[in-house]
PDB file of C-alpha atoms and ligand atoms in Angstrom:
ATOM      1  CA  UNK A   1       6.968 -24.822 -27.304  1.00  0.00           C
ATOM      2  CA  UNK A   2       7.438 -20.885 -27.376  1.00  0.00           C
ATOM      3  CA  UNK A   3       9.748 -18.428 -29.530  1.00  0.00           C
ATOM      4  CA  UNK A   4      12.171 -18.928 -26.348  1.00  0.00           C
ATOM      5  CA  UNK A   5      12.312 -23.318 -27.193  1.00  0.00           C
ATOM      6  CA  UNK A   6      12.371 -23.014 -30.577  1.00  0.00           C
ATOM      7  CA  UNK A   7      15.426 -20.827 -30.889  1.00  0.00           C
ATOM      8  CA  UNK A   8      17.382 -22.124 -27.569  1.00  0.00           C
ATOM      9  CA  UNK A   9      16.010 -25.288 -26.362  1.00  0.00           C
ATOM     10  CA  UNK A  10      16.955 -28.128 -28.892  1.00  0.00           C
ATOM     11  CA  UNK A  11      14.038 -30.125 -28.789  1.00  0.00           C
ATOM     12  CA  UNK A  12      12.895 -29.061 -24.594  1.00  0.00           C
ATOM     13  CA  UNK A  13      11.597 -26.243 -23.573  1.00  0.00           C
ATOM     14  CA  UNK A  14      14.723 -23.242 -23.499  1.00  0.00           C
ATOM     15  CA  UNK A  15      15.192 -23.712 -19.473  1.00  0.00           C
ATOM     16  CA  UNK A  16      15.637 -27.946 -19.346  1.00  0.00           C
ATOM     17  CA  UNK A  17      18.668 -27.421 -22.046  1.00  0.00           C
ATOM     18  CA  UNK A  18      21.550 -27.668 -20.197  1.00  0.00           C
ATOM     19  CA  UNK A  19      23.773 -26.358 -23.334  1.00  0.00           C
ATOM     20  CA  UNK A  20      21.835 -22.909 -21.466  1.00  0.00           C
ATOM     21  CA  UNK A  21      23.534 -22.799 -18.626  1.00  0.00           C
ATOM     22  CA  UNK A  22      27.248 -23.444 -18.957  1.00  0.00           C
ATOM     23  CA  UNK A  23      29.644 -20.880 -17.813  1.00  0.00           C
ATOM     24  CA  UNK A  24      31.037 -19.998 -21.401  1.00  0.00           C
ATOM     25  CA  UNK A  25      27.515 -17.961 -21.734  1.00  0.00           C
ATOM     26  CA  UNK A  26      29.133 -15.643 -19.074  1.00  0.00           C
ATOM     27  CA  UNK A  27      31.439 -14.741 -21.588  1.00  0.00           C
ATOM     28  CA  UNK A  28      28.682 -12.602 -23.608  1.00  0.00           C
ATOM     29  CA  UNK A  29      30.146  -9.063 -22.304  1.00  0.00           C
ATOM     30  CA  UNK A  30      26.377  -7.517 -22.818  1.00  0.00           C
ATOM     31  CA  UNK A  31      25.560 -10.349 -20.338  1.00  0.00           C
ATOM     32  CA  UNK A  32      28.135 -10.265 -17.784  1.00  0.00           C
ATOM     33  CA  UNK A  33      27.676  -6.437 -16.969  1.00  0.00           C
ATOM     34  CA  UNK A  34      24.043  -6.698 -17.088  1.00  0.00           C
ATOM     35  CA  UNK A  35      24.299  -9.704 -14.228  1.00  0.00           C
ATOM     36  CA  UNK A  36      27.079  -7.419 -12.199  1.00  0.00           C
ATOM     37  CA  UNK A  37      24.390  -5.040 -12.621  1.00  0.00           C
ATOM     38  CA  UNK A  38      22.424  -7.209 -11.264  1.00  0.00           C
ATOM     39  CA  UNK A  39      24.316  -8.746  -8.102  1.00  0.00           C
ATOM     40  CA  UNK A  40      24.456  -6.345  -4.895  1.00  0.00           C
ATOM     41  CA  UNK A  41      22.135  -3.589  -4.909  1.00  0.00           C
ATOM     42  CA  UNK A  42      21.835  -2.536  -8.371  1.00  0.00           C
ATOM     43  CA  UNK A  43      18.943  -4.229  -8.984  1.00  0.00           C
ATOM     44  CA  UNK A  44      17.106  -1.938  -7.123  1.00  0.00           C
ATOM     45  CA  UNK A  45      17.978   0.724  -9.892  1.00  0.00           C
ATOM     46  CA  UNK A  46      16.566  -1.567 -12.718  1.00  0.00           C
ATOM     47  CA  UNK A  47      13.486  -2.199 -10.568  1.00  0.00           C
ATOM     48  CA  UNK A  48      13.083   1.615 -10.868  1.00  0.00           C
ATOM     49  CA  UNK A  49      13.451   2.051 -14.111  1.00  0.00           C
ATOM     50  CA  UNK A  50      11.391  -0.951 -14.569  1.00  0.00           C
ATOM     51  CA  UNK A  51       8.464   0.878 -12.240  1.00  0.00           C
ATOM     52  CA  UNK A  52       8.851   3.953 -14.416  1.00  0.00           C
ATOM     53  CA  UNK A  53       8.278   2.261 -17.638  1.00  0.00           C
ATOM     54  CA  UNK A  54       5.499   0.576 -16.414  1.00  0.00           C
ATOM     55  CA  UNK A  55       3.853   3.372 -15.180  1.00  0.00           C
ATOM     56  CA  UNK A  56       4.018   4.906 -18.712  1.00  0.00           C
ATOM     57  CA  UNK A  57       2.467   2.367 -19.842  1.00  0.00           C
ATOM     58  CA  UNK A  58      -0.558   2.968 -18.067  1.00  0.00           C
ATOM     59  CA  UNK A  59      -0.728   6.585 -20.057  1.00  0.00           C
ATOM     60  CA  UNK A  60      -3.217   6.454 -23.328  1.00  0.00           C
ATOM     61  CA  UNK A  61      -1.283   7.455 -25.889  1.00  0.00           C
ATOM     62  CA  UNK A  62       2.464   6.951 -25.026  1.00  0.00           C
ATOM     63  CA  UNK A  63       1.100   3.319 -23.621  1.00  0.00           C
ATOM     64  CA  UNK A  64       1.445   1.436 -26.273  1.00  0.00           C
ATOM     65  CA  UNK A  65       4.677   2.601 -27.121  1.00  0.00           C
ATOM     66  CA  UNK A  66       6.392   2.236 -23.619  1.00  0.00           C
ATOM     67  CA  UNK A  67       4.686  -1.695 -23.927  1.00  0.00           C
ATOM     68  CA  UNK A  68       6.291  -1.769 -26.931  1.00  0.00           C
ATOM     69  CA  UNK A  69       9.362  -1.004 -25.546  1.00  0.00           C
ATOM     70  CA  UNK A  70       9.088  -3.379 -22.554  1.00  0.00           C
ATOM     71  CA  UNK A  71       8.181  -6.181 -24.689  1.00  0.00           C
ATOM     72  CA  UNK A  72      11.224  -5.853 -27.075  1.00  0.00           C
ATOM     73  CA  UNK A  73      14.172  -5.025 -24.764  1.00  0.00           C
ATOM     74  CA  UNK A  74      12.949  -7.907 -22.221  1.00  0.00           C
ATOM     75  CA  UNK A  75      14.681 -10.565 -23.576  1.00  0.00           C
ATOM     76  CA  UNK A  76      17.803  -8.802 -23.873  1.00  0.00           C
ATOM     77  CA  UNK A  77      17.322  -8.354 -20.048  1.00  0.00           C
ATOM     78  CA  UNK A  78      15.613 -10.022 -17.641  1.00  0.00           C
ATOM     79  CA  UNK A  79      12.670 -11.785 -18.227  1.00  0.00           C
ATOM     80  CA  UNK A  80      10.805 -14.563 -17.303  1.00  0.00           C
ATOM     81  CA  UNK A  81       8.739 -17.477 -17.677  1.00  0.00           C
ATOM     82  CA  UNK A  82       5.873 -19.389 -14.865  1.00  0.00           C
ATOM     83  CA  UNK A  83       6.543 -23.095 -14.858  1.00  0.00           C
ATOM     84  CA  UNK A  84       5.229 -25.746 -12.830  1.00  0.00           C
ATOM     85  CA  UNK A  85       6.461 -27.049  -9.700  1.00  0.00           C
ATOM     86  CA  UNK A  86       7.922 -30.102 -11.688  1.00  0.00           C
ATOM     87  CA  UNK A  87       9.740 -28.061 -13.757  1.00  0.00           C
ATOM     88  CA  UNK A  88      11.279 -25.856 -10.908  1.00  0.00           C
ATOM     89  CA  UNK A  89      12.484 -29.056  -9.723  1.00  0.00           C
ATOM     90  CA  UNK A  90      14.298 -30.045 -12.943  1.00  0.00           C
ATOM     91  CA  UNK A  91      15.633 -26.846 -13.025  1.00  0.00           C
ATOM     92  CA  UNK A  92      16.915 -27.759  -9.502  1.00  0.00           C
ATOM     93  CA  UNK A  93      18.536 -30.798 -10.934  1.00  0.00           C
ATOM     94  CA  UNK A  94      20.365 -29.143 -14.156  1.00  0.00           C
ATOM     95  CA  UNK A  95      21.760 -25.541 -12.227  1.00  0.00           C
ATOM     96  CA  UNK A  96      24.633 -25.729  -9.536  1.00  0.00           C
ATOM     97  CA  UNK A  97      25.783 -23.142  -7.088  1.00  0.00           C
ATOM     98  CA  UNK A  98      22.363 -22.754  -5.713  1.00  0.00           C
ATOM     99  CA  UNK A  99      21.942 -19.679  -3.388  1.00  0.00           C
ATOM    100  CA  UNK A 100      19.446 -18.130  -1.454  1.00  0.00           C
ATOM    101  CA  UNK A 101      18.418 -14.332  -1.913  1.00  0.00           C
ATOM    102  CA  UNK A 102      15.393 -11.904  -0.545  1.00  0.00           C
ATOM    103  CA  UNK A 103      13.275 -11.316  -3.274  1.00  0.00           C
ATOM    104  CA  UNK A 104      13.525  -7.887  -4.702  1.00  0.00           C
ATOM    105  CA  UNK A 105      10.011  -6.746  -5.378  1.00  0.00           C
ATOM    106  CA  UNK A 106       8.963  -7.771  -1.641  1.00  0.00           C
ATOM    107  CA  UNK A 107      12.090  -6.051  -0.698  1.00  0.00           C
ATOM    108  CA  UNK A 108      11.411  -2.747  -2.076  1.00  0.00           C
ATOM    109  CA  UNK A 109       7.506  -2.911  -1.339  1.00  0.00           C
ATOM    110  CA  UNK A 110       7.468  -3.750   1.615  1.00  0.00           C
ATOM    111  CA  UNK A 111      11.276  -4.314   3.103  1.00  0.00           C
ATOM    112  CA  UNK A 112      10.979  -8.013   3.708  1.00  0.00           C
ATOM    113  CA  UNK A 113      13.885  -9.463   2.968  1.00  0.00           C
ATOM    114  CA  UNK A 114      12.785 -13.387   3.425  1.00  0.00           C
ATOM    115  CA  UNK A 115      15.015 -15.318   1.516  1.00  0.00           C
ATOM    116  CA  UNK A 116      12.749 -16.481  -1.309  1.00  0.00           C
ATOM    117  CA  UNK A 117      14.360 -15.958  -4.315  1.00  0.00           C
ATOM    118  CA  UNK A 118      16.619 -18.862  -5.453  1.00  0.00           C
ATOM    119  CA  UNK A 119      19.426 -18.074  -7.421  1.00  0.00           C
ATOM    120  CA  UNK A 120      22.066 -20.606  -9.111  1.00  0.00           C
ATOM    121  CA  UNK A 121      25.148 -20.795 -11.724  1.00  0.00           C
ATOM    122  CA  UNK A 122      26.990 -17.145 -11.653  1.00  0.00           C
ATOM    123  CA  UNK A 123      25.063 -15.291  -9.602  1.00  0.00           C
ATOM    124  CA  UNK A 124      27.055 -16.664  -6.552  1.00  0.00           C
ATOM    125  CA  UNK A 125      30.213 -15.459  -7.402  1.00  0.00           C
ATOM    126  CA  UNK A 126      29.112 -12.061  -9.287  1.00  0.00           C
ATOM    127  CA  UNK A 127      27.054 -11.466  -5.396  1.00  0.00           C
ATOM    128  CA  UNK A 128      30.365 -12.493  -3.798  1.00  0.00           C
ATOM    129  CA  UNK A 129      32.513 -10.216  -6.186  1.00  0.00           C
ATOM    130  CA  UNK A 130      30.382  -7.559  -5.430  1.00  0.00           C
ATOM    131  CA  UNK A 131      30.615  -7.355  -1.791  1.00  0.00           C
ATOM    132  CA  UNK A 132      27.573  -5.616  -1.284  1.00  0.00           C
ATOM    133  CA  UNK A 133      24.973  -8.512  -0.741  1.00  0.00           C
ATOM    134  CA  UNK A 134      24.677  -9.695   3.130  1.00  0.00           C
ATOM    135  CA  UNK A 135      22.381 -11.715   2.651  1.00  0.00           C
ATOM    136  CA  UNK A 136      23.559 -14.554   0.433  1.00  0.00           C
ATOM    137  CA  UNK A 137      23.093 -18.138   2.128  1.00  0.00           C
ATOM    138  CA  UNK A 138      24.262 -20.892   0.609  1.00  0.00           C
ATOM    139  CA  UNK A 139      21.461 -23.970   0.298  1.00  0.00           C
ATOM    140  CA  UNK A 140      21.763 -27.867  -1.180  1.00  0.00           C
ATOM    141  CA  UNK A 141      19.662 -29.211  -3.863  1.00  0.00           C
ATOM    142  CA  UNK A 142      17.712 -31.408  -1.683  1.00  0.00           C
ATOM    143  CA  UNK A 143      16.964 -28.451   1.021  1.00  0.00           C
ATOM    144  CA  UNK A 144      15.617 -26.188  -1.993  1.00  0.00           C
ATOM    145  CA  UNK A 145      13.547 -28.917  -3.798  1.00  0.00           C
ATOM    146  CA  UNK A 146      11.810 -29.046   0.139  1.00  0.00           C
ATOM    147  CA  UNK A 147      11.408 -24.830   0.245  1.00  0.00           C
ATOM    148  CA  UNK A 148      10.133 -24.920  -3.133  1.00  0.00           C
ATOM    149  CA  UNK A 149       7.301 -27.642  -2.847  1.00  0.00           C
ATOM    150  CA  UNK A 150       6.210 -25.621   0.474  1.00  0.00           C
ATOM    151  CA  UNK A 151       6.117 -22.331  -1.183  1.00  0.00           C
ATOM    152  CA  UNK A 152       4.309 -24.558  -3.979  1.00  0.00           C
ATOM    153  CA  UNK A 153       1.368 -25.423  -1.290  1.00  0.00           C
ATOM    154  CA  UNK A 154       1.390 -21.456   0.119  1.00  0.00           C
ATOM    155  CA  UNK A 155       0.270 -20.883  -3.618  1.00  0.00           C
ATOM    156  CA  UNK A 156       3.223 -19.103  -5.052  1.00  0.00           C
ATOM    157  CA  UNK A 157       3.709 -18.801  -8.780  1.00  0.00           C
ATOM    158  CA  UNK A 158       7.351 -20.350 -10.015  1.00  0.00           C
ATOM    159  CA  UNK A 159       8.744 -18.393 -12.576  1.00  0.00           C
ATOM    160  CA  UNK A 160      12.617 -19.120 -14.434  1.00  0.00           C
ATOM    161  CA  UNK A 161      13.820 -15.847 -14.672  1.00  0.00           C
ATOM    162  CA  UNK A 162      17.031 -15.500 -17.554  1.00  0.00           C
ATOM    163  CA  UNK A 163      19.655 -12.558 -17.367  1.00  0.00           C
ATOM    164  CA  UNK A 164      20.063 -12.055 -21.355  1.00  0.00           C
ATOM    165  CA  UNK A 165      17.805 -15.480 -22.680  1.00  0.00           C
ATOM    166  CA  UNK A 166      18.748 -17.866 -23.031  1.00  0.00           C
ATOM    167  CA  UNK A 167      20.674 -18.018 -19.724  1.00  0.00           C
ATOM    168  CA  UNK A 168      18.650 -18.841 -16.593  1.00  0.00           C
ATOM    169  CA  UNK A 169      19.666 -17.296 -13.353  1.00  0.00           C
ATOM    170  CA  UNK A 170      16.953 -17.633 -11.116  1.00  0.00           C
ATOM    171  CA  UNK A 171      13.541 -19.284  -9.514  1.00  0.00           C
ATOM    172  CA  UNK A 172      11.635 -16.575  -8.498  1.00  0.00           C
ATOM    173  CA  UNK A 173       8.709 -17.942  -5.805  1.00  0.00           C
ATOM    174  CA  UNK A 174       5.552 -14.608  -6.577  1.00  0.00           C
ATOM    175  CA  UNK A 175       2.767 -13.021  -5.358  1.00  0.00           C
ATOM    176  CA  UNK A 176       0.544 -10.647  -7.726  1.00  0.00           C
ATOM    177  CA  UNK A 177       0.853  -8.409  -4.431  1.00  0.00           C
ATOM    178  CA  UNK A 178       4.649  -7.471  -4.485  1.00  0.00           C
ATOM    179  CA  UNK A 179       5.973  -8.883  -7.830  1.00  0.00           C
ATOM    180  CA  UNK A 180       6.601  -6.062 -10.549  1.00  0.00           C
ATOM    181  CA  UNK A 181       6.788  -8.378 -13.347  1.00  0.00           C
ATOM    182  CA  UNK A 182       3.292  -9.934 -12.648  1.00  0.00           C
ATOM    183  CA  UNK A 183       1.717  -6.759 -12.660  1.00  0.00           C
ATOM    184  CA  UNK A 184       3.547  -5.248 -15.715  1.00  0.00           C
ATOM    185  CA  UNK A 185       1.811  -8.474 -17.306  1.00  0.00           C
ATOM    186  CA  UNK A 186      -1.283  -8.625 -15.604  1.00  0.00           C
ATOM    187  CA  UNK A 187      -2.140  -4.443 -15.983  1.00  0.00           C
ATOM    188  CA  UNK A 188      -0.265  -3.178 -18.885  1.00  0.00           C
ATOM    189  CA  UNK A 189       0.009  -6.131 -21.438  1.00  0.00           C
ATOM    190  CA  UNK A 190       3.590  -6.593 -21.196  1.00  0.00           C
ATOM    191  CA  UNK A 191       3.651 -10.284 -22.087  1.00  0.00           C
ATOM    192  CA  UNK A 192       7.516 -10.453 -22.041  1.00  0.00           C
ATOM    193  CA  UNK A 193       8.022  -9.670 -19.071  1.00  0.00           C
ATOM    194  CA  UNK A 194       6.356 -12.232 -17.422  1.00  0.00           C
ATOM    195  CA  UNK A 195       5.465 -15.169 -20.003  1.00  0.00           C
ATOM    196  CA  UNK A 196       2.354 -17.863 -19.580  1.00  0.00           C
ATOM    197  CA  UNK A 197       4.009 -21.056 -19.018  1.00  0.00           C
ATOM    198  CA  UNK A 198       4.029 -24.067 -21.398  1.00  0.00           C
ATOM    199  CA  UNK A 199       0.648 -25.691 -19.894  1.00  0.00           C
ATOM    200  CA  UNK A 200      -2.653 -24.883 -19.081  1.00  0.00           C
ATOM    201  CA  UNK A 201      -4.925 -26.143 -16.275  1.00  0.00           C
ATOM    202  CA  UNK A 202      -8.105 -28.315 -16.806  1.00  0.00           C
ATOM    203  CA  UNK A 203     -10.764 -29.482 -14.461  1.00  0.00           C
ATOM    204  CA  UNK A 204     -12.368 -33.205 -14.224  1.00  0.00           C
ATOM    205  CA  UNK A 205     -16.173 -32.446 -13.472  1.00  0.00           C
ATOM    206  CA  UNK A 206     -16.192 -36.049 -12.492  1.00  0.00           C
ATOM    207  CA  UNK A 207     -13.684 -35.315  -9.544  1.00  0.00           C
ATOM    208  CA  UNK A 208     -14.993 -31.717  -8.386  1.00  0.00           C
ATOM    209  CA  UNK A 209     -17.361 -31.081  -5.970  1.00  0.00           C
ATOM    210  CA  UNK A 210     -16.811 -27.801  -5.245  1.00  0.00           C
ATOM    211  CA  UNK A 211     -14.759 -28.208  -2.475  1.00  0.00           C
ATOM    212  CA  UNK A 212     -18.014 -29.020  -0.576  1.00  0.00           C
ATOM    213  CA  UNK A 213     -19.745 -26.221   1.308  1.00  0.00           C
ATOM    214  CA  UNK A 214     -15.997 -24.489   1.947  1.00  0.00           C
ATOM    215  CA  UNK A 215     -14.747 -21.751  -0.196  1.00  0.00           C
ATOM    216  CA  UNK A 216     -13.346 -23.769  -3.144  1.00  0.00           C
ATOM    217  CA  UNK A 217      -9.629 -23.737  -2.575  1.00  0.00           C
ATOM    218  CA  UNK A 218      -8.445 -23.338  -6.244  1.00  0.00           C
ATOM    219  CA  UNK A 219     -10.340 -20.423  -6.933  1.00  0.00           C
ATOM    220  CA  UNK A 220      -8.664 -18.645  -3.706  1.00  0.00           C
ATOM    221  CA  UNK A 221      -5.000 -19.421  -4.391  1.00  0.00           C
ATOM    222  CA  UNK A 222      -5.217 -18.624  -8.409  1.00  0.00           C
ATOM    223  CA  UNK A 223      -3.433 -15.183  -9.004  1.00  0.00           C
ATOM    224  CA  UNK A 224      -4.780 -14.253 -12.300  1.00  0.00           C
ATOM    225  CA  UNK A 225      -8.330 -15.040 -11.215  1.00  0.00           C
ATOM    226  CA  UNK A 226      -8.585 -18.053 -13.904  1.00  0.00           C
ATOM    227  CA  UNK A 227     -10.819 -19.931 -12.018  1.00  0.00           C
ATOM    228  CA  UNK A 228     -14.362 -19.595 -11.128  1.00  0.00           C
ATOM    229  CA  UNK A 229     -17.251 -21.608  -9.593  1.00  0.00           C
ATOM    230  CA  UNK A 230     -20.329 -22.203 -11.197  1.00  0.00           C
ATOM    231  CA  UNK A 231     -23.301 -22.719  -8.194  1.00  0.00           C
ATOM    232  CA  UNK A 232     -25.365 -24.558 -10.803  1.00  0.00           C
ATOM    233  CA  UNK A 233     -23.525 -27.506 -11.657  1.00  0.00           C
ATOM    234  CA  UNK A 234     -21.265 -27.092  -8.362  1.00  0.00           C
ATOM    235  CA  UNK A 235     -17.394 -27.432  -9.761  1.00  0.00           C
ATOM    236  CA  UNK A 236     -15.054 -24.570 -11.422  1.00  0.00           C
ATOM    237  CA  UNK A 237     -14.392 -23.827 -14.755  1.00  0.00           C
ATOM    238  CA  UNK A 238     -10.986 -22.539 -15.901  1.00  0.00           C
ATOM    239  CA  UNK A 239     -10.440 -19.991 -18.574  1.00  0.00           C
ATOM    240  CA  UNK A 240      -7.631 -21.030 -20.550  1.00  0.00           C
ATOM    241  CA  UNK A 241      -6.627 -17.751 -21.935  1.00  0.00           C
ATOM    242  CA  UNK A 242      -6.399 -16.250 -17.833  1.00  0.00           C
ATOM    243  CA  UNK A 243      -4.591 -19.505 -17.332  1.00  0.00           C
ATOM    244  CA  UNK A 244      -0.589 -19.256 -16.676  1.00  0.00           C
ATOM    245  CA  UNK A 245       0.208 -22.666 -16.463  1.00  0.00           C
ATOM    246  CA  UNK A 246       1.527 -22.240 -12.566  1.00  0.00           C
ATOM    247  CA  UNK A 247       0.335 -25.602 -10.835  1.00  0.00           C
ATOM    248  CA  UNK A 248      -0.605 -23.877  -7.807  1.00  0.00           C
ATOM    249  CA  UNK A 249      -4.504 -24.843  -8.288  1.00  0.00           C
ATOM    250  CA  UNK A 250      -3.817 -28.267  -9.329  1.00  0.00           C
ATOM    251  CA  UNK A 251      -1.672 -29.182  -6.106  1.00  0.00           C
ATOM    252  CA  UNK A 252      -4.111 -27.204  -3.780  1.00  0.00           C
ATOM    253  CA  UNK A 253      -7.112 -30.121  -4.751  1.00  0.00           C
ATOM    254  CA  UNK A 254      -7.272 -32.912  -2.357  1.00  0.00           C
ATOM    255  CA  UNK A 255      -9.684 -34.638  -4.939  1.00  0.00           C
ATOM    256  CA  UNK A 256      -7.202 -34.564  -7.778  1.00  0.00           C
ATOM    257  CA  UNK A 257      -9.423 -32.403  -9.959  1.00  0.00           C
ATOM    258  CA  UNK A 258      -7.221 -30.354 -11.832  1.00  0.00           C
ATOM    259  CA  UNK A 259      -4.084 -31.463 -14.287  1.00  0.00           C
ATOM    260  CA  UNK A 260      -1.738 -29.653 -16.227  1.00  0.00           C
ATOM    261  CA  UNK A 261      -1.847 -30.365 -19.821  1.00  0.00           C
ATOM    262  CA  UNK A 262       0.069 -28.925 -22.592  1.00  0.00           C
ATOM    263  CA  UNK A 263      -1.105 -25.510 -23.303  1.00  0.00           C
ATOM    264  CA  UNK A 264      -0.434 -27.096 -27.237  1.00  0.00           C
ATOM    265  CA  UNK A 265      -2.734 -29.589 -26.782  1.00  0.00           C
ATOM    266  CA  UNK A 266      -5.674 -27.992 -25.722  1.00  0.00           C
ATOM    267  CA  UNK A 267      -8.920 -27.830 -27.455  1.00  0.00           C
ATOM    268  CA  UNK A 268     -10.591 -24.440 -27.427  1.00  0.00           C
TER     269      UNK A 268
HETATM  270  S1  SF4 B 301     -11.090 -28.389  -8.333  1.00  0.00           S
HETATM  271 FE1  SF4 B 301     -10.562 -29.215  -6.322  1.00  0.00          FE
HETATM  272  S2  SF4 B 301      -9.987 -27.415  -5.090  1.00  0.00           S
HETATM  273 FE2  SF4 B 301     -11.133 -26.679  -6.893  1.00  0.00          FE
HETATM  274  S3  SF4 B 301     -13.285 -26.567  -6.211  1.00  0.00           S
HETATM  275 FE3  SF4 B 301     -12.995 -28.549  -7.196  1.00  0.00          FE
HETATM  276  S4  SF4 B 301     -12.515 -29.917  -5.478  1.00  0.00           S
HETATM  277 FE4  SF4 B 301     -12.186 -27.823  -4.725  1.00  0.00          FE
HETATM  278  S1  SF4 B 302      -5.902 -21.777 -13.213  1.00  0.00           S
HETATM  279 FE1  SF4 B 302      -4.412 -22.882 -11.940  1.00  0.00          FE
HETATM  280  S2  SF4 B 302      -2.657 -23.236 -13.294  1.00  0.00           S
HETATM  281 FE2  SF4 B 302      -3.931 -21.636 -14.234  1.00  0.00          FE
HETATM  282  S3  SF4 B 302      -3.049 -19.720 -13.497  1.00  0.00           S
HETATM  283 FE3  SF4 B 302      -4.719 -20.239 -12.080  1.00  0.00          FE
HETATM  284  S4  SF4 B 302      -3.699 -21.395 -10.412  1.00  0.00           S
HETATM  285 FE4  SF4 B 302      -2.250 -21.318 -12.149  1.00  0.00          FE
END
């Protein structure tokens, strides 16, 4: 469990509690301007700002203190959290109103506007209201749960994303490439805004060979470079504390190599 379950998930982790995502959460005024901000183009602005704070970071002495910053006002904005492709399912299962969106960080790096980003509960009527989103498209349950366990073998990271936690808003499908979040984790330290999931991968020696005499496929897909292979006793070895908890390695192993285990769990 993290700070996020044990002050908003009643015994689950914060985004399986349904209590999270009723409607009446909408009423929090901080939280319904903050999600009109978001809906239409706006985003783009915080994405900005967001870019700008994260480039202070990088600075040696005002660093710390723009990391500082990032880390506190996160929850009170948008944040997020990798879970595995199980989860993203559930998630599936508990939100309504699903909707399809181009992701924003691939949209302003690199103008793709693939619809990858799933977005559910308010955020369908907020885009609607807003008039300024073209590119909304509608999408069942049973569709999505299909697009997410592909995206799932192409080795994207699943991450809940909340608008104000404890209210989840989003699925977002990442690459270390595009997404801003990632990278304001991975190169700056910002741990709230993008949060290691609840579990942590292990490796069977038993089951791994290596992938044979190919390049071993977990290593490849793993975005925070968690995994490596040791020639000597030919299988990988993950680092726990690189380790996000994503999935993607464990479903990439035709030899059932790697589980998931809770990150609580595990013996260091
Ligand atoms: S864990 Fe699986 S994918 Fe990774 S090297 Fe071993 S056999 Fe290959
Ligand atoms: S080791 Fe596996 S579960 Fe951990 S971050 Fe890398 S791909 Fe994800």
């Amino acid at each position: 469990m993290c700070e996020f379950c044990a002050k908003h998930g009643r015994g689950k982790k914060w985004f399986l509690n349904e209590d999270n995502y009723k409607k009446e959460l909408l009423e929090d005024k901080k939280r319904r301007k903050l999600l009109e901000d978001y809906t239409g183009h706006s985003m783009e602005y915080y994405l900005r700002d967001s870019i700008e704070i994260t480039n202070l970071a990088k600075k040696p002495v005002i660093g710390n203190l723009a990391r500082k910053i990032i880390n506190k006002v996160t929850p009170r904005q948008y944040g997020g959290q990798v879970i595995s492709i199980e989860d993203a399912l559930k998630v599936v299962d508990i939100s309504e109103e699903h909707v399809l969106l181009p992701c924003y960080c691939r949209k302003l790096t690199k103008g793709d506007e693939n619809l990858c980003c799933i977005n559910f509960g308010s955020i369908k009527e907020l885009e609607l209201e807003s008039k300024a989103s073209k590119s909304l498209v509608e999408i069942d349950a049973y569709e999505l749960k299909q697009r997410l366990k592909e995206w799932d073998k192409k080795g994207l990271v699943h991450q809940v994303i909340y608008g104000k936690i404890p209210y989840p808003i989003s699925i977002c499908n990442c690459e270390r490439t595009y997404c801003f979040p990632m990278k304001q984790r991975a190169l700056h330290t910002c741990d709230k805004a993008f949060m290691r999931g609840h579990e942590v991968a292990v490796v069977d020696p038993k089951r791994c060979d290596g992938c044979g005499k190919n390049i071993p496929r977990c290593v490849h897909l793993c975005q925070f470079g968690a995994i490596h292979y040791n020639r000597q006793d030919n299988h990988v070895h993950i680092d726990p504390n690189k380790c996000f908890g994503c999935g993607v390695c464990r479903d990439a192993c035709d030899k059932k190599a790697i589980s998931l285990i809770n990150r609580k769990t595990y013996r260091y």
